[in-house]
Amino acid sequence: MQLEVNDLRVRYGRTQAVQGVSLSVAPGEIVAVLGANGAGKSSLLKAILGTVKAEGGSVRFKGQEMLGTPVSRRIRDGLVLVPEGRRILVSMTVHENLLLGAGLRQDRETLPREIDAIYDRFSNLAARRDMQAAVLSGGEQQMLAIGRAMLAKPELMMLDEPSLGLSPLLVGRVFDLLRELNGQGMSILLVEQNTHKTLELATRGHVLELGRMVMQGSASELLADEGLQRAYLGAG
Ligand SMILES: Nc1ncnc2c1ncn2[C@@H]1O[C@H](COP(=O)(O)OP(=O)(O)OP(=O)(O)O)[C@@H](O)[C@H]1O
Ligand SMILES: [Mg+2]
């Protein structure tokens, strides 16, 4: 396995946000994490990257224990997170935001070509390259956040609700892009509330509820489970 999370726990004061979650991602796989608001999905991804401290458990990436190592080391090793709410820096330009993704890279030779490829793909970003990122629409911000993560040249990209707040058309574009990046060999750990589309993309899925894993299986098993949506994910 490329990523192996075992018995991971995250606590904020008295809130046990993640209570012993285990999951794995094989090289080239897309794994989904589903769950209602407050289930602990974001906390799980942040603990894997290291932006919140895990209380216990283990996160092995390419065979190495990551807990206790700095975020920068995990990014250099090939992990990246597109955070919830995109977290782009609105007072910086589109181009400056994009370059942030490459900040920790040692191999910078192909960078200009990769940046051109991102602008070719997202023409709205190219047109606004030197404008403050604040002018971007929600969908454009999401594309920028994903483009920035791509420039880190990750082996495993984690995304926290990338479809949130986007029109159905843009959600389709985000999912198409993830499918394409996966086709080029990138593994994906995808947190979503858009159950149906996510399980169509993923090979396997996990369902979190109040910090615990309450269900897991192949994407097709979970898609066929009519109780899933009603029991754990709210209406929709
Ligand atoms: N920084 C924090 N300090 C204290 N409690 C927090 C913090 N971040 C999250 N929590 C709590 O931890 C629990 C899990 O939150 P988390 O954001 O991981 O869930 P989530 O599944 O990502 O939810 P959402 O779907 O709303 O994004 C919630 O009870 C939340 O209130
Ligand atoms: Mg969240």
PDB file of C-alpha atoms and ligand atoms in Angstrom:
ATOM      1  CA  MET A   1       0.000   0.000   0.000  1.00  0.00           C
ATOM      2  CA  GLN A   2       1.143   3.550  -0.701  1.00  0.00           C
ATOM      3  CA  LEU A   3      -0.698   5.039   2.269  1.00  0.00           C
ATOM      4  CA  GLU A   4      -1.594   3.063   5.378  1.00  0.00           C
ATOM      5  CA  VAL A   5      -3.471   4.794   8.173  1.00  0.00           C
ATOM      6  CA  ASN A   6      -3.915   2.774  11.326  1.00  0.00           C
ATOM      7  CA  ASP A   7      -5.995   3.528  14.389  1.00  0.00           C
ATOM      8  CA  LEU A   8      -5.549   7.281  13.824  1.00  0.00           C
ATOM      9  CA  ARG A   9      -6.877   9.544  16.556  1.00  0.00           C
ATOM     10  CA  VAL A  10      -7.327  13.332  16.657  1.00  0.00           C
ATOM     11  CA  ARG A  11      -8.596  15.276  19.641  1.00  0.00           C
ATOM     12  CA  TYR A  12      -9.357  18.960  20.129  1.00  0.00           C
ATOM     13  CA  GLY A  13      -9.656  19.472  23.869  1.00  0.00           C
ATOM     14  CA  ARG A  14     -12.586  17.321  24.850  1.00  0.00           C
ATOM     15  CA  THR A  15     -13.748  16.664  21.279  1.00  0.00           C
ATOM     16  CA  GLN A  16     -12.551  13.342  19.926  1.00  0.00           C
ATOM     17  CA  ALA A  17     -12.813  14.223  16.246  1.00  0.00           C
ATOM     18  CA  VAL A  18     -11.192  11.037  14.871  1.00  0.00           C
ATOM     19  CA  GLN A  19     -11.494   7.937  17.012  1.00  0.00           C
ATOM     20  CA  GLY A  20      -9.308   5.176  15.689  1.00  0.00           C
ATOM     21  CA  VAL A  21      -9.699   5.300  11.910  1.00  0.00           C
ATOM     22  CA  SER A  22      -7.837   2.901   9.615  1.00  0.00           C
ATOM     23  CA  LEU A  23      -7.704   3.015   5.831  1.00  0.00           C
ATOM     24  CA  SER A  24      -5.301   2.443   2.985  1.00  0.00           C
ATOM     25  CA  VAL A  25      -4.662   3.664  -0.541  1.00  0.00           C
ATOM     26  CA  ALA A  26      -2.834   1.519  -3.097  1.00  0.00           C
ATOM     27  CA  PRO A  27      -0.653   3.132  -5.780  1.00  0.00           C
ATOM     28  CA  GLY A  28      -2.919   4.517  -8.512  1.00  0.00           C
ATOM     29  CA  GLU A  29      -6.097   3.997  -6.512  1.00  0.00           C
ATOM     30  CA  ILE A  30      -8.943   6.438  -5.775  1.00  0.00           C
ATOM     31  CA  VAL A  31     -10.362   5.970  -2.288  1.00  0.00           C
ATOM     32  CA  ALA A  32     -13.366   7.922  -1.011  1.00  0.00           C
ATOM     33  CA  VAL A  33     -14.186   9.078   2.512  1.00  0.00           C
ATOM     34  CA  LEU A  34     -17.833   9.999   2.976  1.00  0.00           C
ATOM     35  CA  GLY A  35     -19.663  11.336   5.999  1.00  0.00           C
ATOM     36  CA  ALA A  36     -22.011  14.041   7.236  1.00  0.00           C
ATOM     37  CA  ASN A  37     -20.930  17.389   8.715  1.00  0.00           C
ATOM     38  CA  GLY A  38     -18.744  16.974  11.771  1.00  0.00           C
ATOM     39  CA  ALA A  39     -17.890  13.329  11.006  1.00  0.00           C
ATOM     40  CA  GLY A  40     -14.165  14.070  11.260  1.00  0.00           C
ATOM     41  CA  LYS A  41     -13.319  13.977   7.541  1.00  0.00           C
ATOM     42  CA  SER A  42     -11.243  17.170   7.464  1.00  0.00           C
ATOM     43  CA  SER A  43      -9.502  16.281  10.709  1.00  0.00           C
ATOM     44  CA  LEU A  44      -8.522  12.927   9.219  1.00  0.00           C
ATOM     45  CA  LEU A  45      -6.919  14.537   6.129  1.00  0.00           C
ATOM     46  CA  LYS A  46      -5.196  17.241   8.175  1.00  0.00           C
ATOM     47  CA  ALA A  47      -3.704  14.630  10.496  1.00  0.00           C
ATOM     48  CA  ILE A  48      -2.418  12.643   7.503  1.00  0.00           C
ATOM     49  CA  LEU A  49      -0.694  15.778   6.136  1.00  0.00           C
ATOM     50  CA  GLY A  50       0.329  16.911   9.617  1.00  0.00           C
ATOM     51  CA  THR A  51      -1.390  20.285   9.857  1.00  0.00           C
ATOM     52  CA  VAL A  52      -3.146  18.970  12.958  1.00  0.00           C
ATOM     53  CA  LYS A  53      -1.382  16.741  15.418  1.00  0.00           C
ATOM     54  CA  ALA A  54      -2.533  13.152  15.727  1.00  0.00           C
ATOM     55  CA  GLU A  55      -3.115  11.978  19.269  1.00  0.00           C
ATOM     56  CA  GLY A  56      -2.156   8.450  18.343  1.00  0.00           C
ATOM     57  CA  GLY A  57      -2.063   5.791  15.698  1.00  0.00           C
ATOM     58  CA  SER A  58       0.086   5.585  12.622  1.00  0.00           C
ATOM     59  CA  VAL A  59       0.324   7.114   9.140  1.00  0.00           C
ATOM     60  CA  ARG A  60       2.703   5.244   6.865  1.00  0.00           C
ATOM     61  CA  PHE A  61       3.411   6.689   3.419  1.00  0.00           C
ATOM     62  CA  LYS A  62       5.521   4.588   1.050  1.00  0.00           C
ATOM     63  CA  GLY A  63       6.521   2.478   4.035  1.00  0.00           C
ATOM     64  CA  GLN A  64       7.731   5.377   6.213  1.00  0.00           C
ATOM     65  CA  GLU A  65       6.070   6.547   9.400  1.00  0.00           C
ATOM     66  CA  MET A  66       4.944  10.142   8.905  1.00  0.00           C
ATOM     67  CA  LEU A  67       3.594  10.982  12.360  1.00  0.00           C
ATOM     68  CA  GLY A  68       6.016  13.285  14.107  1.00  0.00           C
ATOM     69  CA  THR A  69       7.569  14.481  10.817  1.00  0.00           C
ATOM     70  CA  PRO A  70       7.049  18.063   9.572  1.00  0.00           C
ATOM     71  CA  VAL A  71       4.418  18.865   6.950  1.00  0.00           C
ATOM     72  CA  SER A  72       7.172  19.999   4.561  1.00  0.00           C
ATOM     73  CA  ARG A  73       8.755  16.539   4.644  1.00  0.00           C
ATOM     74  CA  ARG A  74       5.427  14.875   3.856  1.00  0.00           C
ATOM     75  CA  ILE A  75       4.870  17.225   0.901  1.00  0.00           C
ATOM     76  CA  ARG A  76       8.390  16.553  -0.392  1.00  0.00           C
ATOM     77  CA  ASP A  77       7.699  12.832  -0.080  1.00  0.00           C
ATOM     78  CA  GLY A  78       4.692  13.225  -2.399  1.00  0.00           C
ATOM     79  CA  LEU A  79       1.634  13.943  -0.260  1.00  0.00           C
ATOM     80  CA  VAL A  80      -0.513  16.986  -0.888  1.00  0.00           C
ATOM     81  CA  LEU A  81      -3.855  18.309   0.360  1.00  0.00           C
ATOM     82  CA  VAL A  82      -6.334  20.535  -1.449  1.00  0.00           C
ATOM     83  CA  PRO A  83      -7.973  21.886   1.685  1.00  0.00           C
ATOM     84  CA  GLU A  84     -11.634  22.499   2.365  1.00  0.00           C
ATOM     85  CA  GLY A  85     -12.657  25.993   1.259  1.00  0.00           C
ATOM     86  CA  ARG A  86      -9.688  26.102  -1.165  1.00  0.00           C
ATOM     87  CA  ARG A  87      -7.534  28.376   1.026  1.00  0.00           C
ATOM     88  CA  ILE A  88      -6.100  30.447  -1.737  1.00  0.00           C
ATOM     89  CA  LEU A  89      -4.505  33.758  -0.759  1.00  0.00           C
ATOM     90  CA  VAL A  90      -6.900  36.371  -2.067  1.00  0.00           C
ATOM     91  CA  SER A  91      -4.516  39.319  -1.845  1.00  0.00           C
ATOM     92  CA  MET A  92      -1.900  37.573  -3.976  1.00  0.00           C
ATOM     93  CA  THR A  93      -2.151  37.171  -7.730  1.00  0.00           C
ATOM     94  CA  VAL A  94      -3.357  34.017  -9.416  1.00  0.00           C
ATOM     95  CA  HIS A  95       0.183  33.338 -10.597  1.00  0.00           C
ATOM     96  CA  GLU A  96       1.712  33.841  -7.154  1.00  0.00           C
ATOM     97  CA  ASN A  97      -0.836  31.437  -5.681  1.00  0.00           C
ATOM     98  CA  LEU A  98       0.028  28.848  -8.284  1.00  0.00           C
ATOM     99  CA  LEU A  99       3.765  29.150  -7.634  1.00  0.00           C
ATOM    100  CA  LEU A 100       3.227  28.473  -3.931  1.00  0.00           C
ATOM    101  CA  GLY A 101       2.484  24.874  -4.864  1.00  0.00           C
ATOM    102  CA  ALA A 102       5.993  24.414  -6.205  1.00  0.00           C
ATOM    103  CA  GLY A 103       7.648  26.026  -3.179  1.00  0.00           C
ATOM    104  CA  LEU A 104       9.130  22.815  -1.781  1.00  0.00           C
ATOM    105  CA  ARG A 105      10.179  21.275  -5.073  1.00  0.00           C
ATOM    106  CA  GLN A 106      13.756  20.417  -5.741  1.00  0.00           C
ATOM    107  CA  ASP A 107      13.370  19.466  -9.417  1.00  0.00           C
ATOM    108  CA  ARG A 108      12.378  22.728 -11.016  1.00  0.00           C
ATOM    109  CA  GLU A 109      13.472  22.018 -14.565  1.00  0.00           C
ATOM    110  CA  THR A 110      10.081  21.073 -15.960  1.00  0.00           C
ATOM    111  CA  LEU A 111       8.219  23.657 -13.879  1.00  0.00           C
ATOM    112  CA  PRO A 112       7.710  26.278 -16.628  1.00  0.00           C
ATOM    113  CA  ARG A 113       6.206  23.597 -18.861  1.00  0.00           C
ATOM    114  CA  GLU A 114       3.944  22.356 -16.081  1.00  0.00           C
ATOM    115  CA  ILE A 115       2.753  25.902 -15.358  1.00  0.00           C
ATOM    116  CA  ASP A 116       1.998  26.441 -19.063  1.00  0.00           C
ATOM    117  CA  ALA A 117       0.053  23.169 -19.087  1.00  0.00           C
ATOM    118  CA  ILE A 118      -2.064  24.347 -16.162  1.00  0.00           C
ATOM    119  CA  TYR A 119      -2.815  27.667 -17.886  1.00  0.00           C
ATOM    120  CA  ASP A 120      -3.649  25.787 -21.111  1.00  0.00           C
ATOM    121  CA  ARG A 121      -6.073  23.641 -19.201  1.00  0.00           C
ATOM    122  CA  PHE A 122      -7.659  26.436 -17.158  1.00  0.00           C
ATOM    123  CA  SER A 123      -7.974  29.325 -19.587  1.00  0.00           C
ATOM    124  CA  ASN A 124      -9.894  31.406 -17.032  1.00  0.00           C
ATOM    125  CA  LEU A 125      -6.833  31.302 -14.791  1.00  0.00           C
ATOM    126  CA  ALA A 126      -4.563  32.250 -17.673  1.00  0.00           C
ATOM    127  CA  ALA A 127      -6.709  35.285 -18.441  1.00  0.00           C
ATOM    128  CA  ARG A 128      -6.510  36.400 -14.805  1.00  0.00           C
ATOM    129  CA  ARG A 129      -2.912  35.410 -14.199  1.00  0.00           C
ATOM    130  CA  ASP A 130      -1.783  38.799 -12.844  1.00  0.00           C
ATOM    131  CA  MET A 131      -4.999  39.738 -11.064  1.00  0.00           C
ATOM    132  CA  GLN A 132      -5.638  39.295  -7.360  1.00  0.00           C
ATOM    133  CA  ALA A 133      -7.078  35.859  -6.703  1.00  0.00           C
ATOM    134  CA  ALA A 134      -9.998  37.594  -4.975  1.00  0.00           C
ATOM    135  CA  VAL A 135     -11.558  38.239  -8.412  1.00  0.00           C
ATOM    136  CA  LEU A 136     -11.952  34.512  -9.117  1.00  0.00           C
ATOM    137  CA  SER A 137     -15.304  32.755  -8.924  1.00  0.00           C
ATOM    138  CA  GLY A 138     -15.705  29.784  -6.594  1.00  0.00           C
ATOM    139  CA  GLY A 139     -15.111  27.346  -9.427  1.00  0.00           C
ATOM    140  CA  GLU A 140     -12.006  29.191 -10.610  1.00  0.00           C
ATOM    141  CA  GLN A 141     -10.662  29.229  -7.046  1.00  0.00           C
ATOM    142  CA  GLN A 142     -11.117  25.471  -6.845  1.00  0.00           C
ATOM    143  CA  MET A 143      -9.244  25.025 -10.137  1.00  0.00           C
ATOM    144  CA  LEU A 144      -6.466  27.256  -8.791  1.00  0.00           C
ATOM    145  CA  ALA A 145      -6.271  25.232  -5.579  1.00  0.00           C
ATOM    146  CA  ILE A 146      -6.017  21.989  -7.557  1.00  0.00           C
ATOM    147  CA  GLY A 147      -3.503  23.515  -9.998  1.00  0.00           C
ATOM    148  CA  ARG A 148      -1.400  24.655  -7.060  1.00  0.00           C
ATOM    149  CA  ALA A 149      -1.466  21.143  -5.594  1.00  0.00           C
ATOM    150  CA  MET A 150      -0.513  19.669  -8.995  1.00  0.00           C
ATOM    151  CA  LEU A 151       2.624  21.818  -9.035  1.00  0.00           C
ATOM    152  CA  ALA A 152       3.805  20.057  -5.893  1.00  0.00           C
ATOM    153  CA  LYS A 153       4.016  16.976  -8.192  1.00  0.00           C
ATOM    154  CA  PRO A 154       2.239  14.738  -5.688  1.00  0.00           C
ATOM    155  CA  GLU A 155       2.090  10.971  -5.800  1.00  0.00           C
ATOM    156  CA  LEU A 156      -1.017  11.047  -3.614  1.00  0.00           C
ATOM    157  CA  MET A 157      -3.432  13.981  -3.701  1.00  0.00           C
ATOM    158  CA  MET A 158      -5.943  14.386  -0.892  1.00  0.00           C
ATOM    159  CA  LEU A 159      -8.931  16.636  -1.616  1.00  0.00           C
ATOM    160  CA  ASP A 160     -11.372  17.928   0.984  1.00  0.00           C
ATOM    161  CA  GLU A 161     -14.822  18.459  -0.551  1.00  0.00           C
ATOM    162  CA  PRO A 162     -13.636  19.892  -3.876  1.00  0.00           C
ATOM    163  CA  SER A 163     -17.188  20.015  -5.258  1.00  0.00           C
ATOM    164  CA  LEU A 164     -18.597  22.118  -2.417  1.00  0.00           C
ATOM    165  CA  GLY A 165     -20.429  25.188  -3.694  1.00  0.00           C
ATOM    166  CA  LEU A 166     -19.754  24.501  -7.374  1.00  0.00           C
ATOM    167  CA  SER A 167     -22.324  24.353 -10.171  1.00  0.00           C
ATOM    168  CA  PRO A 168     -23.052  20.862 -11.561  1.00  0.00           C
ATOM    169  CA  LEU A 169     -21.071  21.762 -14.681  1.00  0.00           C
ATOM    170  CA  LEU A 170     -17.976  22.661 -12.678  1.00  0.00           C
ATOM    171  CA  VAL A 171     -18.375  19.640 -10.411  1.00  0.00           C
ATOM    172  CA  GLY A 172     -18.245  17.575 -13.579  1.00  0.00           C
ATOM    173  CA  ARG A 173     -15.044  19.339 -14.650  1.00  0.00           C
ATOM    174  CA  VAL A 174     -13.400  18.739 -11.275  1.00  0.00           C
ATOM    175  CA  PHE A 175     -14.281  15.046 -11.378  1.00  0.00           C
ATOM    176  CA  ASP A 176     -13.079  14.751 -14.993  1.00  0.00           C
ATOM    177  CA  LEU A 177      -9.781  16.309 -13.970  1.00  0.00           C
ATOM    178  CA  LEU A 178      -9.379  13.892 -11.053  1.00  0.00           C
ATOM    179  CA  ARG A 179     -10.061  10.971 -13.387  1.00  0.00           C
ATOM    180  CA  GLU A 180      -7.422  12.278 -15.785  1.00  0.00           C
ATOM    181  CA  LEU A 181      -4.790  12.850 -13.086  1.00  0.00           C
ATOM    182  CA  ASN A 182      -5.481   9.362 -11.761  1.00  0.00           C
ATOM    183  CA  GLY A 183      -5.039   8.022 -15.315  1.00  0.00           C
ATOM    184  CA  GLN A 184      -1.544   9.547 -15.245  1.00  0.00           C
ATOM    185  CA  GLY A 185      -0.756   7.504 -12.131  1.00  0.00           C
ATOM    186  CA  MET A 186      -1.657   9.813  -9.262  1.00  0.00           C
ATOM    187  CA  SER A 187      -3.427   8.210  -6.289  1.00  0.00           C
ATOM    188  CA  ILE A 188      -6.323  10.096  -4.734  1.00  0.00           C
ATOM    189  CA  LEU A 189      -7.917  10.191  -1.287  1.00  0.00           C
ATOM    190  CA  LEU A 190     -11.160  12.065  -1.822  1.00  0.00           C
ATOM    191  CA  VAL A 191     -13.387  13.450   0.935  1.00  0.00           C
ATOM    192  CA  GLU A 192     -16.841  14.320  -0.374  1.00  0.00           C
ATOM    193  CA  GLN A 193     -20.484  14.682   0.498  1.00  0.00           C
ATOM    194  CA  ASN A 194     -21.416  14.187  -3.160  1.00  0.00           C
ATOM    195  CA  THR A 195     -21.881  10.457  -2.572  1.00  0.00           C
ATOM    196  CA  HIS A 196     -23.021   9.249  -5.940  1.00  0.00           C
ATOM    197  CA  LYS A 197     -20.462  10.973  -8.156  1.00  0.00           C
ATOM    198  CA  THR A 198     -17.676  10.127  -5.733  1.00  0.00           C
ATOM    199  CA  LEU A 199     -18.483   6.415  -5.611  1.00  0.00           C
ATOM    200  CA  GLU A 200     -18.633   6.353  -9.404  1.00  0.00           C
ATOM    201  CA  LEU A 201     -15.055   7.634  -9.465  1.00  0.00           C
ATOM    202  CA  ALA A 202     -13.558   5.705  -6.539  1.00  0.00           C
ATOM    203  CA  THR A 203     -12.556   2.062  -6.292  1.00  0.00           C
ATOM    204  CA  ARG A 204     -13.283   1.807  -2.562  1.00  0.00           C
ATOM    205  CA  GLY A 205     -15.060   3.923   0.020  1.00  0.00           C
ATOM    206  CA  HIS A 206     -15.236   4.508   3.753  1.00  0.00           C
ATOM    207  CA  VAL A 207     -18.045   6.126   5.706  1.00  0.00           C
ATOM    208  CA  LEU A 208     -17.274   8.123   8.830  1.00  0.00           C
ATOM    209  CA  GLU A 209     -19.752   9.038  11.529  1.00  0.00           C
ATOM    210  CA  LEU A 210     -18.776  11.032  14.614  1.00  0.00           C
ATOM    211  CA  GLY A 211     -15.131  10.140  14.190  1.00  0.00           C
ATOM    212  CA  ARG A 212     -15.616   6.425  13.641  1.00  0.00           C
ATOM    213  CA  MET A 213     -15.580   4.292  10.524  1.00  0.00           C
ATOM    214  CA  VAL A 214     -19.071   2.837  10.306  1.00  0.00           C
ATOM    215  CA  MET A 215     -18.955   1.306   6.846  1.00  0.00           C
ATOM    216  CA  GLN A 216     -16.413   0.411   4.190  1.00  0.00           C
ATOM    217  CA  GLY A 217     -16.371  -1.551   0.982  1.00  0.00           C
ATOM    218  CA  SER A 218     -15.902  -1.444  -2.725  1.00  0.00           C
ATOM    219  CA  ALA A 219     -17.443   1.575  -4.400  1.00  0.00           C
ATOM    220  CA  SER A 220     -19.961  -0.633  -6.192  1.00  0.00           C
ATOM    221  CA  GLU A 221     -21.050  -2.276  -2.919  1.00  0.00           C
ATOM    222  CA  LEU A 222     -21.543   1.116  -1.288  1.00  0.00           C
ATOM    223  CA  LEU A 223     -23.374   2.478  -4.350  1.00  0.00           C
ATOM    224  CA  ALA A 224     -25.790  -0.456  -4.216  1.00  0.00           C
ATOM    225  CA  ASP A 225     -26.451   0.034  -0.490  1.00  0.00           C
ATOM    226  CA  GLU A 226     -29.717   1.910  -0.263  1.00  0.00           C
ATOM    227  CA  GLY A 227     -29.429   2.375   3.482  1.00  0.00           C
ATOM    228  CA  LEU A 228     -26.114   4.208   3.256  1.00  0.00           C
ATOM    229  CA  GLN A 229     -27.415   7.601   2.258  1.00  0.00           C
ATOM    230  CA  ARG A 230     -30.298   7.518   4.724  1.00  0.00           C
ATOM    231  CA  ALA A 231     -28.327   6.144   7.656  1.00  0.00           C
ATOM    232  CA  TYR A 232     -25.155   8.177   7.626  1.00  0.00           C
ATOM    233  CA  LEU A 233     -25.161  10.923   5.086  1.00  0.00           C
ATOM    234  CA  GLY A 234     -28.379  12.841   5.569  1.00  0.00           C
ATOM    235  CA  ALA A 235     -30.842  13.558   2.799  1.00  0.00           C
ATOM    236  CA  GLY A 236     -29.648  14.069  -0.744  1.00  0.00           C
TER     237      GLY A 236
HETATM  238  N1  LIG B   1      -9.901  23.377  15.375  1.00  0.00           N
HETATM  239  C1  LIG B   1     -10.877  22.742  16.040  1.00  0.00           C
HETATM  240  N2  LIG B   1     -11.063  22.951  17.374  1.00  0.00           N
HETATM  241  C2  LIG B   1     -12.029  22.319  18.050  1.00  0.00           C
HETATM  242  N3  LIG B   1     -12.897  21.432  17.507  1.00  0.00           N
HETATM  243  C3  LIG B   1     -12.770  21.184  16.188  1.00  0.00           C
HETATM  244  C4  LIG B   1     -11.765  21.826  15.389  1.00  0.00           C
HETATM  245  N4  LIG B   1     -11.888  21.399  14.109  1.00  0.00           N
HETATM  246  C5  LIG B   1     -12.916  20.528  14.115  1.00  0.00           C
HETATM  247  N5  LIG B   1     -13.452  20.390  15.356  1.00  0.00           N
HETATM  248  C6  LIG B   1     -14.549  19.496  15.742  1.00  0.00           C
HETATM  249  O1  LIG B   1     -14.161  18.167  15.401  1.00  0.00           O
HETATM  250  C7  LIG B   1     -15.241  17.443  14.843  1.00  0.00           C
HETATM  251  C8  LIG B   1     -14.896  16.970  13.439  1.00  0.00           C
HETATM  252  O2  LIG B   1     -14.719  18.107  12.596  1.00  0.00           O
HETATM  253  P1  LIG B   1     -14.224  18.012  11.092  1.00  0.00           P
HETATM  254  O3  LIG B   1     -14.099  19.386  10.587  1.00  0.00           O
HETATM  255  O4  LIG B   1     -13.058  17.121  11.024  1.00  0.00           O
HETATM  256  O5  LIG B   1     -15.475  17.264  10.414  1.00  0.00           O
HETATM  257  P2  LIG B   1     -15.903  17.183   8.883  1.00  0.00           P
HETATM  258  O6  LIG B   1     -16.377  15.792   8.665  1.00  0.00           O
HETATM  259  O7  LIG B   1     -14.798  17.673   8.029  1.00  0.00           O
HETATM  260  O8  LIG B   1     -17.139  18.184   8.803  1.00  0.00           O
HETATM  261  P3  LIG B   1     -17.668  19.099   7.558  1.00  0.00           P
HETATM  262  O9  LIG B   1     -18.402  18.160   6.664  1.00  0.00           O
HETATM  263  O10 LIG B   1     -18.550  20.086   8.198  1.00  0.00           O
HETATM  264  O11 LIG B   1     -16.468  19.693   6.902  1.00  0.00           O
HETATM  265  C9  LIG B   1     -16.447  18.390  14.892  1.00  0.00           C
HETATM  266  O12 LIG B   1     -17.147  18.100  16.089  1.00  0.00           O
HETATM  267  C10 LIG B   1     -15.814  19.756  14.956  1.00  0.00           C
HETATM  268  O13 LIG B   1     -16.647  20.666  15.628  1.00  0.00           O
HETATM  269 MG    MG B   2     -14.663  19.125   6.650  1.00  0.00          MG
END
